[in-house]
Amino acid sequence: MKTTKKFTIAAVLVILAGVYYYISLPAINIHSTDTWFFIVGFLAVILVYYIVRRKMKPRDIKESKLARGMIGLLLVIGVIYVIGTVLSSPIVNAKKYQKLMTVEEGNFTDDVEEISFDKVPLLDKDTAEILGDRKMGSMVDMVSQFEADDIYSQINYKERPVRVTPLRYASFIKWVTNQSGGIPAYIRIDMASQNTELVKLEEGIKYSASEYLNRNIYRHLRFSYPTYIFGELSFEIDDDGVPYWIAPVKKFNIGLFGGETVGKVVLCNAVTGECTDYDIKDAPQWIDRAYSADLLVSLFDYYGTLKHGFLNSVLGQKDCLRTTSGYNYLALDDDVWMYTGVTSVNGDQSNVGFVLSNQRTMETKYYEVEGATEAAAMESAEGQVQNLHYTATFPLLLNLQNEPTYFIALKDDAGLVKKYALVNVQKYQIVAIGDTVSECEDNYLALLYTNGVKQVEEDTREVQSVTGRIEKIAQGVIDGNSHYYLMIEGSEDIFDVSVVDYIDIIKYDVGQEITMEFKEGEDTNTVLSVK
């Protein structure tokens, strides 16, 4: 009977441990704090059960070798964990933490090319969610069964900035009735054109976060890779539009628990569940997000604050730099780069520079450009429309006319973009507002010239003269102004005469002789005088 009872108790403990593992999914890895807590919790449960079952008093516990042995084991594990935590911390490893990220000095105008606004993401994640929900609301065949997930990963897809998110089951009952076919589509939003598509799949997504059993993506990854410690998952699509889950695998470079970076990345086909793992250096180029923005920010903060050791980062804070509160994304060379400002630890409303970090490779560049913080730029933009009570989105850093410039969308209370703003980073009193991106850009360029940031290039073309009979004459309108276009006998050049400046040109006709002073141009010669 005793043997049967012991077997039953052991079986119950194993079942409980299995249930705990199935739900919490700890990695079987010495670097995982979940593993340590699982072991301690399991031993503590056995110890408590043993004490309660034997009705042991404190004196009995002291006399029991088994109880004392288990208590001692728990203490040893606890001491090892505490020591491992301390030895893994920046307190004793400041130099190692400071070197986790390699940072290069960059040149902004060389590294960040001017791009057309038709490739600039005009929307933030919140607005993308609104568009996604609207799209789902129009899909009457799906809206009762599915809803848009709130992932909305920003990626580059065919050289376009897009956000993608899978659908999810609307409830547990909807999962029961639809899980055999899986999730039939995902949402893709072009962040520049605001075009929103519901991409239907020939075969449904079987592996997602809204699954309840073994097809839950976290459980599927854990059972496939029991020892991997996964970072934050992202949802992406490859160049053919096939949906994947991207699971970065944490690498601990300092002690037991410190110096987190990414060592591997696992790609899981969201439809078939097929998984492939790569060393981070060998990851496919279409992947846009192996390093999360939060991880990159923390790594740069280590780099910026620990240059002279841990104590200096807390007390003297000499030469200490840190990132500002917030980040955004830039698309460069078919990769997604995390952008954030950099300020001194004792900084106020100004940045000393900014940093770009590649989310696939961790390549990081620092640009020493003094200017306004993102928060100050947002306040400047909101101040221009304070009567409308619009809210500024977190800025996107652009290169306009070789000037570092914050691009900001201004949203109403419903979360819809109503206006756009451009704020000069170095002279953030230069703020341009427009109802459209094109209008905003025109206003900004005009302000750059008005405020002396840009100078009108001196026209060094030589003034020339020509006399001859008019062979052809035609009229055109440019920006609301009339122009006459002339060709002279014996010349292939076209001469552009502004009627506003030289009204007498209307008196001339084909065959008449004319004398003109002009400057050469690429397509037409600009006429300066008519005789």
Short mmCIF file of C-alpha atoms in Angstrom, two decimals:
data_model
loop_
_atom_site.label_atom_id
_atom_site.label_comp_id
_atom_site.label_asym_id
_atom_site.label_seq_id
_atom_site.Cartn_x
_atom_site.Cartn_y
_atom_site.Cartn_z
CA MET A 1 0.00 0.00 0.00
CA LYS A 2 2.82 2.35 0.91
CA THR A 3 4.54 1.65 -2.41
CA THR A 4 1.33 2.34 -4.32
CA LYS A 5 0.78 5.55 -2.39
CA LYS A 6 4.32 6.74 -3.01
CA PHE A 7 3.96 5.93 -6.69
CA THR A 8 0.67 7.85 -6.82
CA ILE A 9 2.22 10.85 -5.09
CA ALA A 10 5.21 10.80 -7.43
CA ALA A 11 2.89 10.53 -10.43
CA VAL A 12 0.83 13.52 -9.19
CA LEU A 13 4.00 15.60 -8.73
CA VAL A 14 5.20 14.69 -12.21
CA ILE A 15 1.79 15.58 -13.67
CA LEU A 16 1.77 18.91 -11.84
CA ALA A 17 5.29 19.63 -13.06
CA GLY A 18 4.21 18.72 -16.59
CA VAL A 19 1.16 21.00 -16.41
CA TYR A 20 3.35 23.83 -15.12
CA TYR A 21 5.84 23.26 -17.94
CA TYR A 22 3.05 23.10 -20.56
CA ILE A 23 1.61 26.41 -19.38
CA SER A 24 4.70 28.45 -18.46
CA LEU A 25 7.09 26.94 -21.08
CA PRO A 26 10.44 27.54 -19.33
CA ALA A 27 13.59 26.91 -21.34
CA ILE A 28 15.74 24.06 -20.09
CA ASN A 29 18.81 26.21 -19.95
CA ILE A 30 21.17 27.25 -17.16
CA HIS A 31 20.94 30.85 -18.39
CA SER A 32 17.15 30.93 -17.97
CA THR A 33 15.84 32.40 -14.71
CA ASP A 34 12.59 30.49 -15.35
CA THR A 35 14.52 27.21 -15.14
CA TRP A 36 16.01 28.17 -11.79
CA PHE A 37 12.62 29.16 -10.36
CA PHE A 38 11.09 25.96 -11.72
CA ILE A 39 13.70 23.84 -9.93
CA VAL A 40 13.38 25.80 -6.69
CA GLY A 41 9.58 25.70 -6.83
CA PHE A 42 9.52 21.96 -7.53
CA LEU A 43 11.90 21.19 -4.64
CA ALA A 44 9.98 23.52 -2.31
CA VAL A 45 6.69 21.74 -3.07
CA ILE A 46 8.27 18.35 -2.30
CA LEU A 47 9.77 19.71 0.94
CA VAL A 48 6.49 21.26 2.11
CA TYR A 49 4.58 18.08 1.28
CA TYR A 50 7.14 15.98 3.18
CA ILE A 51 6.93 18.25 6.25
CA VAL A 52 3.12 18.39 6.25
CA ARG A 53 2.71 14.66 5.63
CA ARG A 54 5.05 13.82 8.51
CA LYS A 55 3.49 16.52 10.68
CA MET A 56 6.98 17.66 11.49
CA LYS A 57 7.74 20.34 14.02
CA PRO A 58 10.82 22.62 13.84
CA ARG A 59 12.75 20.21 16.07
CA ASP A 60 11.79 17.30 13.82
CA ILE A 61 12.97 19.17 10.74
CA LYS A 62 16.38 19.73 12.33
CA GLU A 63 16.67 16.03 13.11
CA SER A 64 15.55 14.84 9.65
CA LYS A 65 18.46 14.29 7.25
CA LEU A 66 16.18 14.42 4.24
CA ALA A 67 14.54 17.70 5.31
CA ARG A 68 17.88 19.29 6.20
CA GLY A 69 19.38 18.04 2.95
CA MET A 70 16.59 19.55 0.85
CA ILE A 71 16.74 22.84 2.75
CA GLY A 72 20.49 22.90 2.24
CA LEU A 73 20.06 22.19 -1.46
CA LEU A 74 17.56 25.05 -1.79
CA LEU A 75 19.96 27.39 0.00
CA VAL A 76 22.85 26.34 -2.23
CA ILE A 77 20.75 26.94 -5.35
CA GLY A 78 19.66 30.30 -3.98
CA VAL A 79 23.23 31.35 -3.19
CA ILE A 80 24.45 30.26 -6.64
CA TYR A 81 21.61 32.22 -8.25
CA VAL A 82 22.36 35.38 -6.25
CA ILE A 83 26.10 35.16 -6.91
CA GLY A 84 25.44 34.46 -10.59
CA THR A 85 23.15 37.48 -10.78
CA VAL A 86 25.72 39.79 -9.16
CA LEU A 87 28.59 38.50 -11.30
CA SER A 88 26.42 38.96 -14.40
CA SER A 89 25.56 42.58 -13.63
CA PRO A 90 27.09 45.81 -14.97
CA ILE A 91 28.28 46.60 -11.43
CA VAL A 92 31.24 44.23 -11.81
CA ASN A 93 31.32 43.95 -15.61
CA ALA A 94 31.02 47.53 -16.81
CA LYS A 95 33.72 47.20 -19.49
CA LYS A 96 32.20 44.03 -20.91
CA TYR A 97 28.73 45.59 -21.06
CA GLN A 98 30.13 48.72 -22.69
CA LYS A 99 31.65 46.62 -25.48
CA LEU A 100 28.56 44.53 -26.24
CA MET A 101 27.65 46.93 -29.04
CA THR A 102 30.12 48.26 -31.57
CA VAL A 103 29.25 51.82 -32.56
CA GLU A 104 30.69 53.60 -35.60
CA GLU A 105 30.76 57.34 -36.20
CA GLY A 106 28.58 58.09 -39.21
CA ASN A 107 28.05 60.95 -41.64
CA PHE A 108 24.36 61.76 -41.86
CA THR A 109 24.18 63.07 -45.41
CA ASP A 110 26.29 60.18 -46.73
CA ASP A 111 24.50 57.38 -44.87
CA VAL A 112 20.91 58.64 -45.00
CA GLU A 113 19.95 59.45 -48.56
CA GLU A 114 17.09 61.75 -49.46
CA ILE A 115 14.10 59.60 -50.35
CA SER A 116 10.84 60.39 -52.04
CA PHE A 117 7.88 60.89 -49.74
CA ASP A 118 6.06 58.11 -51.56
CA LYS A 119 8.40 55.74 -49.68
CA VAL A 120 8.24 57.44 -46.29
CA PRO A 121 6.02 55.77 -43.67
CA LEU A 122 3.41 58.43 -42.93
CA LEU A 123 1.55 56.40 -40.31
CA ASP A 124 2.44 55.11 -36.86
CA LYS A 125 1.34 51.81 -35.35
CA ASP A 126 -1.78 53.27 -33.71
CA THR A 127 -3.07 54.60 -37.02
CA ALA A 128 -2.22 51.30 -38.69
CA GLU A 129 -4.41 49.53 -36.11
CA ILE A 130 -7.31 51.84 -36.96
CA LEU A 131 -6.92 51.08 -40.67
CA GLY A 132 -6.66 47.36 -39.93
CA ASP A 133 -9.83 47.38 -37.84
CA ARG A 134 -11.66 49.27 -40.59
CA LYS A 135 -10.56 46.71 -43.13
CA MET A 136 -11.78 43.88 -40.94
CA GLY A 137 -15.10 45.66 -40.47
CA SER A 138 -15.65 45.62 -44.23
CA MET A 139 -15.00 41.87 -44.54
CA VAL A 140 -18.46 40.56 -43.69
CA ASP A 141 -17.44 36.94 -44.31
CA MET A 142 -14.68 37.08 -41.66
CA VAL A 143 -15.45 39.80 -39.15
CA SER A 144 -17.74 37.58 -37.05
CA GLN A 145 -15.06 34.90 -36.69
CA PHE A 146 -11.74 36.75 -36.68
CA GLU A 147 -10.22 40.06 -35.66
CA ALA A 148 -6.93 41.80 -36.40
CA ASP A 149 -4.08 40.98 -34.04
CA ASP A 150 -2.25 43.94 -32.50
CA ILE A 151 1.26 42.96 -33.66
CA TYR A 152 1.64 45.16 -36.78
CA SER A 153 5.36 44.53 -37.38
CA GLN A 154 7.04 47.17 -39.54
CA ILE A 155 9.07 45.62 -42.36
CA ASN A 156 10.33 46.37 -45.87
CA TYR A 157 8.38 44.49 -48.50
CA LYS A 158 9.45 44.91 -52.11
CA GLU A 159 11.19 48.15 -51.16
CA ARG A 160 8.05 49.55 -49.55
CA PRO A 161 7.56 50.33 -45.83
CA VAL A 162 4.66 48.16 -44.67
CA ARG A 163 3.16 46.85 -41.45
CA VAL A 164 1.83 43.30 -41.31
CA THR A 165 -0.27 41.50 -38.73
CA PRO A 166 -2.08 38.17 -38.72
CA LEU A 167 -5.73 37.77 -37.88
CA ARG A 168 -6.68 35.99 -34.66
CA TYR A 169 -9.66 33.99 -33.50
CA ALA A 170 -12.33 36.30 -32.08
CA SER A 171 -12.98 34.01 -29.08
CA PHE A 172 -12.45 30.50 -27.74
CA ILE A 173 -15.67 29.32 -29.40
CA LYS A 174 -14.55 30.80 -32.73
CA TRP A 175 -11.26 28.92 -32.31
CA VAL A 176 -13.13 25.65 -31.76
CA THR A 177 -15.19 26.10 -34.92
CA ASN A 178 -12.38 27.42 -37.17
CA GLN A 179 -9.10 25.92 -35.98
CA SER A 180 -9.23 22.99 -38.41
CA GLY A 181 -8.81 25.40 -41.33
CA GLY A 182 -6.61 27.88 -39.50
CA ILE A 183 -6.51 31.66 -39.88
CA PRO A 184 -7.32 32.47 -43.52
CA ALA A 185 -5.52 35.80 -44.00
CA TYR A 186 -3.23 38.53 -42.74
CA ILE A 187 -3.37 42.32 -43.09
CA ARG A 188 -0.73 44.29 -44.98
CA ILE A 189 -0.68 48.09 -44.80
CA ASP A 190 1.51 50.29 -46.99
CA MET A 191 2.67 52.95 -44.54
CA ALA A 192 3.33 55.49 -47.31
CA SER A 193 0.24 55.16 -49.51
CA GLN A 194 -2.04 53.96 -46.64
CA ASN A 195 -3.26 51.18 -48.91
CA THR A 196 -4.68 48.41 -46.70
CA GLU A 197 -5.00 44.85 -47.99
CA LEU A 198 -6.43 41.69 -46.50
CA VAL A 199 -4.18 39.04 -48.01
CA LYS A 200 -6.06 35.75 -48.24
CA LEU A 201 -4.04 32.54 -48.11
CA GLU A 202 -4.58 29.34 -50.04
CA GLU A 203 -3.93 27.45 -46.80
CA GLY A 204 -4.67 29.01 -43.42
CA ILE A 205 -2.19 30.02 -40.72
CA LYS A 206 -2.06 27.07 -38.32
CA TYR A 207 0.52 28.44 -35.88
CA SER A 208 -0.21 31.68 -34.06
CA ALA A 209 -0.43 33.26 -30.63
CA SER A 210 -4.23 32.83 -30.62
CA GLU A 211 -4.01 29.03 -30.74
CA TYR A 212 -4.74 27.30 -27.41
CA LEU A 213 -2.97 23.94 -27.58
CA ASN A 214 0.12 22.57 -29.33
CA ARG A 215 -0.23 24.89 -32.32
CA ASN A 216 0.25 27.92 -30.11
CA ILE A 217 3.39 29.46 -31.61
CA TYR A 218 5.16 29.80 -28.24
CA ARG A 219 4.42 26.18 -27.33
CA HIS A 220 5.36 24.95 -30.80
CA LEU A 221 8.72 26.72 -30.62
CA ARG A 222 9.39 25.49 -27.09
CA PHE A 223 8.71 21.86 -27.97
CA SER A 224 10.85 22.20 -31.10
CA TYR A 225 13.73 23.89 -29.26
CA PRO A 226 13.53 23.03 -25.51
CA THR A 227 16.84 24.73 -24.63
CA TYR A 228 16.44 27.99 -26.59
CA ILE A 229 15.62 31.17 -24.70
CA PHE A 230 13.51 33.18 -27.10
CA GLY A 231 13.24 36.93 -27.31
CA GLU A 232 10.26 38.93 -28.56
CA LEU A 233 8.61 37.28 -31.57
CA SER A 234 7.68 39.24 -34.68
CA PHE A 235 5.39 38.44 -37.60
CA GLU A 236 6.90 38.98 -41.07
CA ILE A 237 6.38 37.92 -44.67
CA ASP A 238 9.07 36.86 -47.13
CA ASP A 239 9.49 38.23 -50.65
CA ASP A 240 6.72 35.92 -51.89
CA GLY A 241 4.26 37.03 -49.21
CA VAL A 242 4.55 33.79 -47.18
CA PRO A 243 3.91 34.50 -43.46
CA TYR A 244 6.61 33.61 -40.92
CA TRP A 245 7.23 33.98 -37.23
CA ILE A 246 10.69 35.35 -36.48
CA ALA A 247 11.97 34.17 -33.10
CA PRO A 248 15.32 35.60 -31.95
CA VAL A 249 17.30 33.33 -29.62
CA LYS A 250 18.95 35.11 -26.72
CA LYS A 251 22.67 34.83 -26.15
CA PHE A 252 24.14 35.67 -22.74
CA ASN A 253 27.69 36.92 -23.04
CA ILE A 254 28.44 37.85 -19.40
CA GLY A 255 28.11 35.35 -16.58
CA LEU A 256 24.92 33.35 -16.14
CA PHE A 257 22.32 36.00 -16.89
CA GLY A 258 24.05 39.10 -18.27
CA GLY A 259 25.07 40.65 -21.56
CA GLU A 260 22.04 39.68 -23.60
CA THR A 261 22.35 39.82 -27.38
CA VAL A 262 21.02 37.56 -30.16
CA GLY A 263 22.94 34.42 -31.11
CA LYS A 264 20.49 32.66 -33.41
CA VAL A 265 17.17 33.28 -35.09
CA VAL A 266 14.43 30.72 -35.72
CA LEU A 267 12.10 31.05 -38.71
CA CYS A 268 8.77 29.30 -38.33
CA ASN A 269 6.45 29.04 -41.32
CA ALA A 270 3.12 30.22 -39.89
CA VAL A 271 1.17 27.93 -42.21
CA THR A 272 3.08 24.64 -42.00
CA GLY A 273 4.91 25.07 -38.69
CA GLU A 274 8.22 24.12 -40.30
CA CYS A 275 11.10 25.63 -38.33
CA THR A 276 14.65 26.49 -39.37
CA ASP A 277 17.27 28.03 -37.15
CA TYR A 278 20.21 30.15 -38.32
CA ASP A 279 23.21 31.73 -36.68
CA ILE A 280 22.43 35.43 -36.59
CA LYS A 281 25.19 36.20 -39.10
CA ASP A 282 23.63 33.75 -41.59
CA ALA A 283 20.01 34.92 -41.24
CA PRO A 284 18.20 35.52 -44.58
CA GLN A 285 18.36 39.12 -45.73
CA TRP A 286 14.59 39.48 -46.07
CA ILE A 287 14.30 39.25 -42.29
CA ASP A 288 13.89 42.76 -40.92
CA ARG A 289 13.68 42.24 -37.18
CA ALA A 290 15.98 39.94 -35.21
CA TYR A 291 16.95 42.54 -32.61
CA SER A 292 14.04 44.29 -30.95
CA ALA A 293 14.20 48.07 -30.67
CA ASP A 294 14.13 47.85 -26.87
CA LEU A 295 17.16 45.54 -26.85
CA LEU A 296 19.09 47.85 -29.18
CA VAL A 297 18.25 50.83 -26.99
CA SER A 298 19.48 49.07 -23.85
CA LEU A 299 22.72 48.00 -25.57
CA PHE A 300 23.44 51.57 -26.69
CA ASP A 301 22.68 52.84 -23.19
CA TYR A 302 25.35 50.45 -21.86
CA TYR A 303 27.73 51.75 -24.51
CA GLY A 304 26.98 55.38 -23.71
CA THR A 305 26.92 55.31 -19.91
CA LEU A 306 29.66 52.82 -18.97
CA LYS A 307 32.65 54.35 -20.78
CA HIS A 308 34.35 55.21 -17.49
CA GLY A 309 32.97 52.42 -15.34
CA PHE A 310 29.82 51.76 -13.34
CA LEU A 311 30.49 54.24 -10.50
CA ASN A 312 30.95 57.09 -12.98
CA SER A 313 27.62 56.21 -14.60
CA VAL A 314 25.93 56.72 -11.22
CA LEU A 315 27.99 59.48 -9.57
CA GLY A 316 30.20 61.70 -11.73
CA GLN A 317 28.50 60.79 -15.02
CA LYS A 318 31.39 62.19 -17.07
CA ASP A 319 30.89 61.68 -20.83
CA CYS A 320 27.72 59.67 -20.17
CA LEU A 321 25.21 59.49 -23.01
CA ARG A 322 21.80 57.85 -23.09
CA THR A 323 18.98 57.44 -25.55
CA THR A 324 15.88 59.61 -25.42
CA SER A 325 12.47 58.21 -24.53
CA GLY A 326 11.12 56.74 -27.74
CA TYR A 327 12.20 55.42 -31.11
CA ASN A 328 11.07 55.04 -34.69
CA TYR A 329 12.15 53.16 -37.79
CA LEU A 330 13.96 54.03 -41.01
CA ALA A 331 14.19 51.94 -44.18
CA LEU A 332 17.76 51.92 -45.49
CA ASP A 333 19.24 49.51 -48.04
CA ASP A 334 16.29 47.11 -47.74
CA ASP A 335 16.77 46.82 -43.96
CA VAL A 336 14.85 48.36 -41.09
CA TRP A 337 16.95 50.53 -38.79
CA MET A 338 15.87 51.65 -35.35
CA TYR A 339 16.30 55.39 -34.81
CA THR A 340 16.46 57.23 -31.51
CA GLY A 341 17.95 60.45 -30.22
CA VAL A 342 20.94 60.65 -27.89
CA THR A 343 21.30 63.13 -25.06
CA SER A 344 23.67 63.63 -22.17
CA VAL A 345 22.60 62.07 -18.88
CA ASN A 346 22.20 65.58 -17.46
CA GLY A 347 20.67 66.87 -20.72
CA ASP A 348 17.59 69.06 -20.99
CA GLN A 349 15.67 69.81 -24.18
CA SER A 350 18.55 69.13 -26.57
CA ASN A 351 20.11 66.13 -28.22
CA VAL A 352 23.83 65.75 -28.78
CA GLY A 353 23.20 63.36 -31.65
CA PHE A 354 21.22 60.34 -32.70
CA VAL A 355 21.81 56.68 -33.38
CA LEU A 356 20.73 54.27 -36.13
CA SER A 357 20.84 50.54 -35.43
CA ASN A 358 20.14 47.72 -37.89
CA GLN A 359 17.48 45.38 -36.52
CA ARG A 360 18.85 42.40 -38.43
CA THR A 361 22.60 42.74 -37.90
CA MET A 362 22.94 45.08 -34.88
CA GLU A 363 25.19 47.35 -36.98
CA THR A 364 25.04 50.70 -35.23
CA LYS A 365 26.07 54.21 -36.23
CA TYR A 366 26.18 57.35 -34.12
CA TYR A 367 25.75 60.82 -35.63
CA GLU A 368 26.93 63.85 -33.72
CA VAL A 369 24.24 66.38 -34.57
CA GLU A 370 23.13 68.79 -31.88
CA GLY A 371 19.48 69.73 -31.89
CA ALA A 372 16.06 69.36 -30.38
CA THR A 373 14.90 66.22 -28.65
CA GLU A 374 11.99 64.40 -30.23
CA ALA A 375 9.73 65.58 -27.40
CA ALA A 376 10.70 69.22 -28.01
CA ALA A 377 10.05 68.81 -31.74
CA MET A 378 6.64 67.30 -31.04
CA GLU A 379 5.79 70.26 -28.79
CA SER A 380 6.89 72.68 -31.52
CA ALA A 381 4.66 70.96 -34.07
CA GLU A 382 1.68 70.88 -31.71
CA GLY A 383 2.24 74.55 -30.91
CA GLN A 384 1.65 75.47 -34.55
CA VAL A 385 -1.85 73.93 -34.43
CA GLN A 386 -2.68 74.41 -30.76
CA ASN A 387 -6.11 75.79 -31.62
CA LEU A 388 -6.97 72.43 -33.24
CA HIS A 389 -5.69 70.33 -30.30
CA TYR A 390 -3.94 67.85 -32.59
CA THR A 391 -1.52 65.31 -31.12
CA ALA A 392 1.93 64.75 -32.61
CA THR A 393 3.23 61.27 -33.38
CA PHE A 394 6.79 60.30 -32.51
CA PRO A 395 9.07 61.86 -35.16
CA LEU A 396 10.66 60.08 -38.09
CA LEU A 397 14.16 61.29 -38.97
CA LEU A 398 14.66 62.27 -42.62
CA ASN A 399 17.31 63.89 -44.77
CA LEU A 400 15.81 66.89 -46.58
CA GLN A 401 18.16 69.13 -48.52
CA ASN A 402 21.03 67.59 -46.49
CA GLU A 403 19.34 68.83 -43.32
CA PRO A 404 18.42 66.39 -40.50
CA THR A 405 14.67 66.89 -40.26
CA TYR A 406 11.92 65.48 -38.06
CA PHE A 407 8.80 64.38 -39.94
CA ILE A 408 5.71 64.35 -37.72
CA ALA A 409 2.09 63.43 -38.35
CA LEU A 410 -0.57 65.37 -36.44
CA LYS A 411 -3.66 63.42 -35.42
CA ASP A 412 -7.08 64.40 -34.13
CA ASP A 413 -8.90 62.90 -31.15
CA ALA A 414 -10.11 59.99 -33.30
CA GLY A 415 -6.53 59.04 -34.11
CA LEU A 416 -6.74 60.09 -37.76
CA VAL A 417 -3.90 62.01 -39.43
CA LYS A 418 -5.06 65.54 -40.32
CA LYS A 419 -1.84 67.47 -40.96
CA TYR A 420 1.89 66.97 -41.34
CA ALA A 421 4.84 68.83 -39.85
CA LEU A 422 8.54 69.12 -40.67
CA VAL A 423 10.84 70.38 -37.91
CA ASN A 424 14.51 71.19 -38.42
CA VAL A 425 16.57 69.18 -35.91
CA GLN A 426 19.24 71.82 -35.33
CA LYS A 427 16.94 74.86 -35.55
CA TYR A 428 13.68 73.54 -34.21
CA GLN A 429 12.03 76.95 -34.36
CA ILE A 430 11.77 76.21 -38.10
CA VAL A 431 8.46 74.37 -38.27
CA ALA A 432 6.44 73.82 -41.43
CA ILE A 433 2.83 72.62 -41.44
CA GLY A 434 0.77 71.33 -44.35
CA ASP A 435 -2.49 69.57 -45.08
CA THR A 436 -0.59 67.31 -47.48
CA VAL A 437 2.97 66.03 -47.42
CA SER A 438 3.77 67.93 -50.62
CA GLU A 439 2.47 71.22 -49.21
CA CYS A 440 4.37 70.65 -45.99
CA GLU A 441 7.61 70.00 -47.87
CA ASP A 442 7.20 73.15 -50.00
CA ASN A 443 6.57 75.24 -46.89
CA TYR A 444 9.61 73.73 -45.18
CA LEU A 445 11.95 74.43 -48.08
CA ALA A 446 10.73 78.01 -48.23
CA LEU A 447 11.48 78.42 -44.51
CA LEU A 448 14.99 77.03 -44.97
CA TYR A 449 15.74 79.81 -47.45
CA THR A 450 13.92 82.48 -45.44
CA ASN A 451 15.90 81.63 -42.30
CA GLY A 452 19.24 81.45 -44.09
CA VAL A 453 19.74 77.72 -43.56
CA LYS A 454 19.92 77.28 -47.32
CA GLN A 455 21.29 79.86 -49.74
CA VAL A 456 20.03 80.47 -53.26
CA GLU A 457 22.74 79.29 -55.59
CA GLU A 458 24.38 82.06 -57.56
CA ASP A 459 23.61 81.92 -61.27
CA THR A 460 27.05 81.82 -62.93
CA ARG A 461 25.81 81.24 -66.46
CA GLU A 462 27.19 83.67 -69.05
CA VAL A 463 24.79 86.13 -70.71
CA GLN A 464 24.76 85.61 -74.47
CA SER A 465 23.08 87.37 -77.39
CA VAL A 466 21.44 86.11 -80.57
CA THR A 467 19.88 87.83 -83.60
CA GLY A 468 17.87 86.10 -86.31
CA ARG A 469 14.51 85.51 -87.95
CA ILE A 470 11.84 83.66 -86.01
CA GLU A 471 11.31 80.21 -87.55
CA LYS A 472 8.75 78.83 -85.06
CA ILE A 473 6.75 80.33 -82.21
CA ALA A 474 4.42 78.62 -79.68
CA GLN A 475 2.63 79.61 -76.50
CA GLY A 476 2.44 77.75 -73.17
CA VAL A 477 1.39 78.28 -69.54
CA ILE A 478 3.66 77.46 -66.56
CA ASP A 479 2.39 77.96 -62.98
CA GLY A 480 -0.36 80.22 -64.32
CA ASN A 481 2.03 82.44 -66.32
CA SER A 482 2.14 82.66 -70.13
CA HIS A 483 5.39 81.88 -71.96
CA TYR A 484 6.36 82.11 -75.62
CA TYR A 485 8.78 79.54 -77.05
CA LEU A 486 10.80 80.62 -80.10
CA MET A 487 13.17 78.94 -82.55
CA ILE A 488 15.55 81.01 -84.70
CA GLU A 489 16.58 80.16 -88.25
CA GLY A 490 19.86 78.22 -88.29
CA SER A 491 19.62 77.17 -84.61
CA GLU A 492 18.17 74.10 -82.87
CA ASP A 493 17.87 75.93 -79.53
CA ILE A 494 14.52 76.78 -77.94
CA PHE A 495 14.19 80.22 -76.33
CA ASP A 496 11.80 80.70 -73.40
CA VAL A 497 10.30 84.22 -73.10
CA SER A 498 8.11 85.09 -70.11
CA VAL A 499 5.15 87.25 -71.20
CA VAL A 500 4.95 88.74 -67.69
CA ASP A 501 8.51 90.06 -67.97
CA TYR A 502 8.55 90.90 -71.72
CA ILE A 503 5.04 91.79 -72.84
CA ASP A 504 6.30 93.05 -76.24
CA ILE A 505 6.93 89.45 -77.32
CA ILE A 506 3.26 89.18 -78.31
CA LYS A 507 3.99 91.63 -81.17
CA TYR A 508 6.37 89.20 -82.88
CA ASP A 509 5.47 86.55 -85.43
CA VAL A 510 7.19 83.99 -87.68
CA GLY A 511 9.58 85.62 -90.20
CA GLN A 512 10.32 88.72 -88.11
CA GLU A 513 13.86 89.46 -87.00
CA ILE A 514 14.51 89.51 -83.25
CA THR A 515 17.45 90.14 -80.93
CA MET A 516 17.52 88.43 -77.54
CA GLU A 517 19.88 88.19 -74.56
CA PHE A 518 19.69 84.81 -72.82
CA LYS A 519 21.30 82.25 -70.52
CA GLU A 520 21.70 78.65 -71.59
CA GLY A 521 19.58 75.99 -69.92
CA GLU A 522 19.31 72.20 -70.18
CA ASP A 523 16.14 72.11 -72.32
CA THR A 524 15.44 75.76 -73.08
CA ASN A 525 17.39 79.00 -73.00
CA THR A 526 16.02 81.61 -70.59
CA VAL A 527 15.52 84.95 -72.35
CA LEU A 528 16.60 88.02 -70.36
CA SER A 529 15.73 90.79 -72.85
CA VAL A 530 13.99 91.21 -76.20
CA LYS A 531 14.77 93.87 -78.82
#
